[in-house]
CSV table of C-alpha atoms in Angstrom, one decimal:
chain,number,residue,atom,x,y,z
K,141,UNK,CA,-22.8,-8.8,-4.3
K,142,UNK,CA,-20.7,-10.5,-6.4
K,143,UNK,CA,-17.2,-8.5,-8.4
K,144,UNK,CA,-14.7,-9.2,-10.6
K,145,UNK,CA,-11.3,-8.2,-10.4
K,146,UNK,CA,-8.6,-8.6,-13.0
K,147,UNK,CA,-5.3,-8.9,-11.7
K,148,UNK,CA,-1.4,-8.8,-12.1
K,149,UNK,CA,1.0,-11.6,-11.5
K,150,UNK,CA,-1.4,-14.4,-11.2
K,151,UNK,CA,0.8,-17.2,-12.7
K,152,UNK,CA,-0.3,-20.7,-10.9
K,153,UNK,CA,-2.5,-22.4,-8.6
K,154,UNK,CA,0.0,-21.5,-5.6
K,155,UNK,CA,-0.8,-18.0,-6.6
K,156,UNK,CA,-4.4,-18.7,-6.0
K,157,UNK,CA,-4.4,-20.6,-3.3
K,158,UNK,CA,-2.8,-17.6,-1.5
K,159,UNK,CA,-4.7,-15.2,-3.1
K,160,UNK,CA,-8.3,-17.4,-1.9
K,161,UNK,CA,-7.0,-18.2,1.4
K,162,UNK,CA,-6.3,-14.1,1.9
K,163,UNK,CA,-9.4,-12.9,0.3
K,164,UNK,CA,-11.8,-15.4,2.6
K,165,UNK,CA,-9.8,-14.0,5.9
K,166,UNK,CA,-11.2,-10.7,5.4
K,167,UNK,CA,-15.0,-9.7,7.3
K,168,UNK,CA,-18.0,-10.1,4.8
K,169,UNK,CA,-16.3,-12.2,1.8
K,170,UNK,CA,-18.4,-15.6,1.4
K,171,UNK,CA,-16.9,-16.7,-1.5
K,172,UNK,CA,-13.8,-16.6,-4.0
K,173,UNK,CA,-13.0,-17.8,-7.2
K,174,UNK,CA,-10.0,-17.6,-9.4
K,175,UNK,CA,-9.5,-18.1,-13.0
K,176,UNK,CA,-6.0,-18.5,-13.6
K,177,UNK,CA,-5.9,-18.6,-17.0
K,178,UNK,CA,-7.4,-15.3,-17.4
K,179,UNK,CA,-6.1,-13.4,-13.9
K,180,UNK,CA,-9.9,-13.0,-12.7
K,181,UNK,CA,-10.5,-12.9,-9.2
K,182,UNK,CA,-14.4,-13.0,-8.5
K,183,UNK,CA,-15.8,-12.4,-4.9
K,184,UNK,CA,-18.9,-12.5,-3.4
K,185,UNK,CA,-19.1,-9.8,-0.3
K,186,UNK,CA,-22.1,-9.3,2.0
K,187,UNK,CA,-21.4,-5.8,2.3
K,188,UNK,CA,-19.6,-2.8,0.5
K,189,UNK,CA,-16.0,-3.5,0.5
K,190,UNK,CA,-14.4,-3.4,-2.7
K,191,UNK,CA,-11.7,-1.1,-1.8
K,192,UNK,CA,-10.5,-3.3,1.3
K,193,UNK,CA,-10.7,-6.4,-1.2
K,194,UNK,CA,-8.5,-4.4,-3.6
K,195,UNK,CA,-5.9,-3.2,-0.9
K,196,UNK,CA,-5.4,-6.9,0.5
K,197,UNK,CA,-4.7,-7.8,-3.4
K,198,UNK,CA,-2.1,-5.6,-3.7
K,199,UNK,CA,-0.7,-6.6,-0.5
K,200,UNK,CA,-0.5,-10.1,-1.5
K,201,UNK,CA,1.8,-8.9,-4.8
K,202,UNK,CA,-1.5,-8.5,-7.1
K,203,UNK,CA,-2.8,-5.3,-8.6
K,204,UNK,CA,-5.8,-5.1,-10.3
K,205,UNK,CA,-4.9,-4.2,-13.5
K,206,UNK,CA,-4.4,-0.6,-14.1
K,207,UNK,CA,-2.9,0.3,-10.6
K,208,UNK,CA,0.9,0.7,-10.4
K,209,UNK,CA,2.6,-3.0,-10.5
K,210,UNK,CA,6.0,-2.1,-9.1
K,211,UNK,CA,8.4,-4.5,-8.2
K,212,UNK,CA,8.1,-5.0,-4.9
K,213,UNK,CA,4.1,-6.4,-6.2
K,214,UNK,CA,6.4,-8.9,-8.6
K,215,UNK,CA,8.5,-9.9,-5.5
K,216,UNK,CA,5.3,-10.2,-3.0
K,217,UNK,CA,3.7,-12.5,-5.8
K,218,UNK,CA,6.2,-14.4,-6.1
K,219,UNK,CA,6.7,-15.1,-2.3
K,220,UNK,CA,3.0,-16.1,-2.4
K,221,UNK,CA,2.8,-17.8,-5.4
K,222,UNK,CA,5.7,-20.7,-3.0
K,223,UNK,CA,3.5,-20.2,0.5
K,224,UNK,CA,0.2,-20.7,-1.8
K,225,UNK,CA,2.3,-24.1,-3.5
K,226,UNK,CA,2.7,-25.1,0.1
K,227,UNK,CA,-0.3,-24.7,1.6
K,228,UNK,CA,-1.9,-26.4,-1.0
């Protein structure tokens, strides 16, 4: 199954490296891509878990868009957004 998910906060290709790296830790995701440019996040699952995928986007400091976008998810972003820079 593959989904989209448009996100908050994405700003850089340290953002999605973290965001990829997260996504593809999680049971049943075979696949992540990231469109920067537009904040699109599209996975492909094996099974039914959407709302997990969601959660661990929110965790990382990105929202889909919609859902609250408090300032603790601006701070969390930006924290990834340097691990993702130095990972990469």
């Amino acid at each position: 199954m593959k989904t989209d998910i448009q996100i908050e906060n994405l700003k850089c290709g340290g953002c999605a490296a973290t965001i990829k790296k997260g996504i593809l830790g999680l049971t049943g995701v075979n696949e992540v891509e990231i469109d920067v440019d537009k904040s699109i996040v599209s996975i492909v699952t094996e099974n039914e878990n959407l709302e997990e995928i969601k959660s661990k986007l929110s965790k990382l400091g990105y929202p889909e868009v919609g859902d609250k976008n408090t300032v603790v998810h601006k701070a969390k972003s930006f924290v990834s957004c340097a691990v993702g820079r130095l990972d990469a």
